[in-house]
CSV table of C-alpha atoms in Angstrom, one decimal:
chain,number,residue,atom,x,y,z
A,1,MET,CA,-29.1,47.7,14.9
A,2,GLU,CA,-29.8,46.2,18.3
A,3,VAL,CA,-26.4,44.5,18.5
A,4,GLN,CA,-24.6,47.7,17.5
A,5,SER,CA,-26.4,49.6,20.2
A,6,ILE,CA,-25.3,47.0,22.8
A,7,VAL,CA,-21.6,47.3,21.6
A,8,LEU,CA,-21.7,51.1,21.7
A,9,ALA,CA,-23.3,51.1,25.1
A,10,PHE,CA,-20.5,48.9,26.5
A,11,TRP,CA,-17.7,50.9,24.9
A,12,GLN,CA,-17.1,54.4,26.2
A,13,PRO,CA,-14.6,56.4,24.2
A,14,ASN,CA,-12.5,57.8,27.0
A,15,GLU,CA,-9.3,56.8,28.6
A,16,TYR,CA,-11.0,55.5,31.7
A,17,SER,CA,-13.1,52.8,30.1
A,18,PHE,CA,-11.8,49.4,31.4
A,19,ALA,CA,-8.1,50.5,31.5
A,20,MET,CA,-6.8,53.0,34.1
A,21,GLU,CA,-4.3,55.7,33.3
A,22,SER,CA,-2.0,55.0,36.3
A,23,VAL,CA,-0.2,52.2,38.0
A,24,ASN,CA,-1.0,51.2,41.6
A,25,PRO,CA,2.0,52.3,43.8
A,26,GLY,CA,4.2,49.4,44.6
A,27,SER,CA,3.2,47.3,41.6
A,28,GLU,CA,5.9,48.7,39.2
A,29,HIS,CA,8.3,45.8,39.7
A,30,ILE,CA,5.4,43.3,38.9
A,31,TRP,CA,4.8,45.1,35.6
A,32,LYS,CA,8.5,44.9,34.6
A,33,GLN,CA,8.9,41.3,35.7
A,34,THR,CA,5.8,40.3,33.8
A,35,ALA,CA,7.0,42.1,30.6
A,36,HIS,CA,10.4,40.6,31.0
A,37,ARG,CA,9.1,37.1,31.2
A,38,HIS,CA,6.7,37.6,28.4
A,39,PHE,CA,9.3,39.0,25.9
A,40,HIS,CA,12.0,36.5,27.1
A,41,ARG,CA,9.7,33.6,26.0
A,42,TRP,CA,8.4,35.4,22.9
A,43,ALA,CA,11.8,36.1,21.4
A,44,GLU,CA,12.2,32.7,19.9
A,45,HIS,CA,9.2,32.9,17.6
A,46,TYR,CA,8.6,36.7,17.7
A,47,ASP,CA,9.4,37.3,14.0
A,48,ARG,CA,7.1,34.4,12.9
A,49,ASP,CA,4.2,35.6,14.9
A,50,ILE,CA,1.0,36.6,13.1
A,51,ILE,CA,1.0,39.9,15.0
A,52,ASN,CA,4.1,40.9,12.9
A,53,ILE,CA,2.0,40.9,9.8
A,54,LEU,CA,-1.1,42.4,11.3
A,55,LEU,CA,0.5,45.1,13.5
A,56,PHE,CA,4.2,45.4,13.8
A,57,LYS,CA,5.2,45.6,10.1
A,58,PRO,CA,2.6,48.2,9.3
A,59,CYS,CA,3.9,50.2,12.2
A,60,TYR,CA,7.5,49.9,11.0
A,61,ARG,CA,6.5,51.0,7.5
A,62,ARG,CA,4.7,54.0,8.9
A,63,VAL,CA,7.8,55.0,10.9
A,64,GLN,CA,10.0,54.5,7.8
A,65,SER,CA,7.7,56.7,5.8
A,66,GLN,CA,7.8,59.4,8.4
A,67,VAL,CA,11.6,59.4,8.5
A,68,ARG,CA,11.7,59.6,4.7
A,69,HIS,CA,9.3,62.6,4.9
A,70,TRP,CA,11.6,64.4,7.3
A,71,VAL,CA,14.6,63.6,5.1
A,72,ARG,CA,12.9,65.1,2.1
A,73,ARG,CA,12.5,68.2,4.3
A,74,GLY,CA,16.2,68.4,5.0
A,75,LEU,CA,16.9,66.2,8.0
A,76,LYS,CA,20.3,64.4,7.6
A,77,GLU,CA,23.1,62.8,9.7
A,78,ILE,CA,20.4,61.2,11.8
A,79,ARG,CA,21.2,59.3,15.0
A,80,VAL,CA,18.3,57.0,15.9
A,81,LEU,CA,17.4,55.4,19.2
A,82,ASP,CA,14.8,52.6,19.0
A,83,VAL,CA,13.3,52.0,22.5
A,84,GLY,CA,11.8,48.6,23.0
A,85,CYS,CA,13.5,47.3,19.8
A,86,GLY,CA,12.5,43.7,20.2
A,87,THR,CA,14.4,41.6,17.6
A,88,GLY,CA,15.7,44.7,15.8
A,89,SER,CA,13.4,44.6,12.7
A,90,LEU,CA,12.8,48.3,12.5
A,91,ALA,CA,16.5,49.1,12.8
A,92,VAL,CA,17.9,46.3,10.5
A,93,TRP,CA,15.2,46.0,7.8
A,94,TYR,CA,13.6,49.4,7.7
A,95,LEU,CA,16.0,52.2,8.7
A,96,SER,CA,19.6,50.9,8.2
A,97,GLY,CA,19.4,51.2,4.4
A,98,MET,CA,18.8,55.0,4.5
A,99,PRO,CA,22.0,56.8,3.9
A,100,GLU,CA,20.9,59.8,5.9
A,101,VAL,CA,20.7,57.6,9.0
A,102,THR,CA,24.2,57.5,10.4
A,103,SER,CA,23.7,55.3,13.5
A,104,ILE,CA,20.9,53.3,15.1
A,105,VAL,CA,20.9,52.0,18.7
A,106,GLY,CA,18.2,49.5,19.7
A,107,LEU,CA,17.4,49.2,23.4
A,108,ASP,CA,15.4,46.4,25.0
A,109,MET,CA,15.0,45.0,28.6
A,110,SER,CA,15.0,41.3,27.3
A,111,GLU,CA,18.3,39.6,26.9
A,112,ASN,CA,16.8,37.1,24.5
A,113,MET,CA,15.4,39.9,22.3
A,114,ILE,CA,18.8,41.6,22.2
A,115,ALA,CA,20.5,38.4,21.3
A,116,LYS,CA,18.0,37.8,18.4
A,117,ALA,CA,18.5,41.4,17.2
A,118,ARG,CA,22.3,41.1,17.2
A,119,GLU,CA,22.0,37.8,15.3
A,120,LYS,CA,19.7,39.5,12.7
A,121,ALA,CA,22.1,42.4,12.3
A,122,SER,CA,25.1,40.1,11.8
A,123,ARG,CA,23.5,38.7,8.6
A,124,PHE,CA,23.8,42.1,6.9
A,125,PRO,CA,26.8,44.2,5.9
A,126,LEU,CA,25.8,47.1,8.1
A,127,GLY,CA,29.4,48.3,8.9
A,128,GLY,CA,28.7,49.0,12.6
A,129,LYS,CA,25.8,51.3,11.8
A,130,VAL,CA,23.4,49.3,14.1
A,131,SER,CA,24.0,48.3,17.6
A,132,PHE,CA,21.9,46.9,20.4
A,133,THR,CA,22.0,47.2,24.2
A,134,LEU,CA,20.1,46.1,27.3
A,135,GLY,CA,18.3,48.9,29.1
A,136,ASP,CA,15.2,50.3,30.7
A,137,ALA,CA,13.0,52.8,28.8
A,138,GLU,CA,12.3,54.6,32.1
A,139,ASN,CA,16.1,55.1,32.8
A,140,LEU,CA,17.8,55.4,29.4
A,141,PRO,CA,21.5,54.8,29.7
A,142,PHE,CA,22.5,57.6,27.4
A,143,ALA,CA,23.7,61.2,27.8
A,144,ASP,CA,21.5,64.2,27.2
A,145,ASN,CA,21.1,65.3,23.5
A,146,SER,CA,22.5,62.0,22.1
A,147,PHE,CA,19.9,61.3,19.4
A,148,ASP,CA,18.0,63.1,16.6
A,149,ILE,CA,15.1,60.6,16.4
A,150,VAL,CA,13.7,58.4,19.1
A,151,THR,CA,11.3,55.6,18.0
A,152,CYS,CA,9.1,53.4,20.2
A,153,CYS,CA,6.9,50.9,18.5
A,154,ASN,CA,4.3,48.8,20.4
A,155,SER,CA,6.1,48.5,23.7
A,156,PHE,CA,4.9,51.7,25.4
A,157,HIS,CA,1.9,49.9,27.0
A,158,HIS,CA,4.3,47.8,29.1
A,159,TYR,CA,5.9,50.7,30.8
A,160,PRO,CA,4.6,51.3,34.4
A,161,HIS,CA,5.9,54.9,34.5
A,162,GLN,CA,4.9,56.2,31.1
A,163,GLU,CA,5.4,59.8,32.1
A,164,GLN,CA,8.9,59.1,33.1
A,165,ALA,CA,9.6,57.1,29.9
A,166,VAL,CA,8.5,60.1,27.7
A,167,GLY,CA,10.6,62.4,29.8
A,168,GLU,CA,13.6,60.2,29.2
A,169,MET,CA,13.0,60.2,25.5
A,170,HIS,CA,12.8,64.0,25.6
A,171,ARG,CA,16.1,64.2,27.6
A,172,VAL,CA,18.2,62.1,25.2
A,173,LEU,CA,16.9,64.0,22.1
A,174,ALA,CA,19.0,66.8,20.7
A,175,ASP,CA,17.6,70.2,19.8
A,176,ARG,CA,15.0,69.8,17.0
A,177,GLY,CA,15.0,66.1,17.6
A,178,ARG,CA,11.9,64.1,16.9
A,179,LEU,CA,9.9,61.4,18.8
A,180,MET,CA,7.9,58.8,17.1
A,181,LEU,CA,5.7,56.9,19.6
A,182,VAL,CA,3.6,54.1,18.1
A,183,ASP,CA,1.1,51.9,20.0
A,184,GLY,CA,-2.3,50.3,19.6
A,185,PHE,CA,-5.2,52.7,19.1
A,186,ARG,CA,-7.8,51.9,21.7
A,187,ASP,CA,-10.2,54.8,21.1
A,188,ASN,CA,-12.7,53.0,18.8
A,189,PRO,CA,-14.7,49.8,19.4
A,190,ILE,CA,-12.3,47.5,17.6
A,191,GLY,CA,-9.2,48.9,19.3
A,192,PHE,CA,-11.0,48.9,22.7
A,193,PHE,CA,-11.9,45.2,22.3
A,194,ILE,CA,-8.4,44.2,21.0
A,195,PHE,CA,-6.2,46.2,23.4
A,196,ASP,CA,-8.3,47.0,26.5
A,197,ILE,CA,-9.9,43.6,26.7
A,198,CYS,CA,-8.0,40.9,24.8
A,199,VAL,CA,-4.4,42.1,25.2
A,200,ALA,CA,-5.0,43.2,28.8
A,201,ARG,CA,-6.4,39.8,29.7
A,202,VAL,CA,-3.6,37.8,27.9
A,203,GLU,CA,-0.6,39.9,28.8
A,204,ASN,CA,-1.6,41.5,32.2
A,205,HIS,CA,-0.1,44.7,33.6
A,206,VAL,CA,-0.5,46.7,30.4
A,207,LEU,CA,-1.9,50.1,29.7
A,208,HIS,CA,-2.8,51.4,26.2
A,209,CYS,CA,-3.1,55.2,26.3
A,210,SER,CA,-5.9,57.1,24.7
A,211,ALA,CA,-4.9,59.6,22.0
A,212,ARG,CA,-5.7,62.4,24.5
A,213,ARG,CA,-3.4,60.8,27.1
A,214,PHE,CA,-0.5,60.5,24.6
A,215,LYS,CA,-0.8,64.2,23.8
A,216,GLU,CA,-0.9,65.1,27.5
A,217,LEU,CA,2.2,63.0,28.3
A,218,MET,CA,4.2,64.5,25.3
A,219,THR,CA,3.1,68.1,26.1
A,220,LYS,CA,4.1,67.7,29.8
A,221,ALA,CA,7.5,66.3,28.8
A,222,GLY,CA,8.1,69.5,26.6
A,223,PHE,CA,7.4,68.3,23.1
A,224,TYR,CA,6.1,70.8,20.5
A,225,ASP,CA,4.2,70.4,17.2
A,226,ILE,CA,2.5,67.2,18.4
A,227,LYS,CA,0.7,65.3,15.7
A,228,GLN,CA,-1.2,62.1,15.7
A,229,GLN,CA,-2.0,59.7,12.9
A,230,VAL,CA,-4.4,56.8,13.3
A,231,PHE,CA,-3.9,54.0,10.8
A,232,GLY,CA,-5.0,50.4,10.3
A,233,VAL,CA,-8.3,48.8,10.9
A,234,CYS,CA,-7.9,45.5,12.7
A,235,PRO,CA,-5.9,46.2,14.7
A,236,PRO,CA,-5.8,50.0,14.6
A,237,ALA,CA,-2.6,51.9,15.7
A,238,ILE,CA,-1.6,55.4,16.4
A,239,LEU,CA,1.6,57.3,15.6
A,240,ASN,CA,2.4,60.2,17.8
A,241,THR,CA,5.1,62.6,16.7
A,242,GLY,CA,6.6,65.6,18.5
A,243,ILE,CA,9.6,67.9,18.2
A,244,VAL,CA,12.1,68.9,20.9
A,245,ILE,CA,13.2,72.6,21.2
A,246,LYS,CA,16.0,73.2,23.6
């Protein structure tokens, strides 16, 4: 009981405990350089990393399940953009087999990640359904209203201008388009320890949003019908969904 009291005294369930909700002006390029180096090195063993089993794959399955739910409710001819696609697992393994999904574009800032994603896609008869491109989540290289679903799994905490990134996701979504934004859930003691202490110490220049902060960002960007699902235990994750009305 005494140990539990100490843990709960240290952990404060709000978005200002340990991690801050903003980036110091002038440090944005450091954030992006750090993320680029990190993912450039990680690409070689990314798919074999234990974090794929513990966090990434459960997140991909959750996204796949949500898309299937929307399909059952009538969504079809779906154009998908996967922001921060990594090695393309979500696009190639989890979404490309759905006939209602007509095209998937994966975007990442790491050349090595994109190379691995293209190599992975080349091993499957996808018929040009999936493509990958270099780009910045805060300045998406796509026209307005280009996609029906935008996904972003476990890369949002690397973005120095998170408000701008959500705004860009809103811009490229068509009317009635959906956003699925997934990241580590840091609002309980386990998530706080994993993401705000361990990940922040190892990766540097990262910011995991609280559930309240995610909702604030999406609301300000213009999303409606915002819903949040917390899943997983160690590590926990959060899926934020919202709809665009234009």
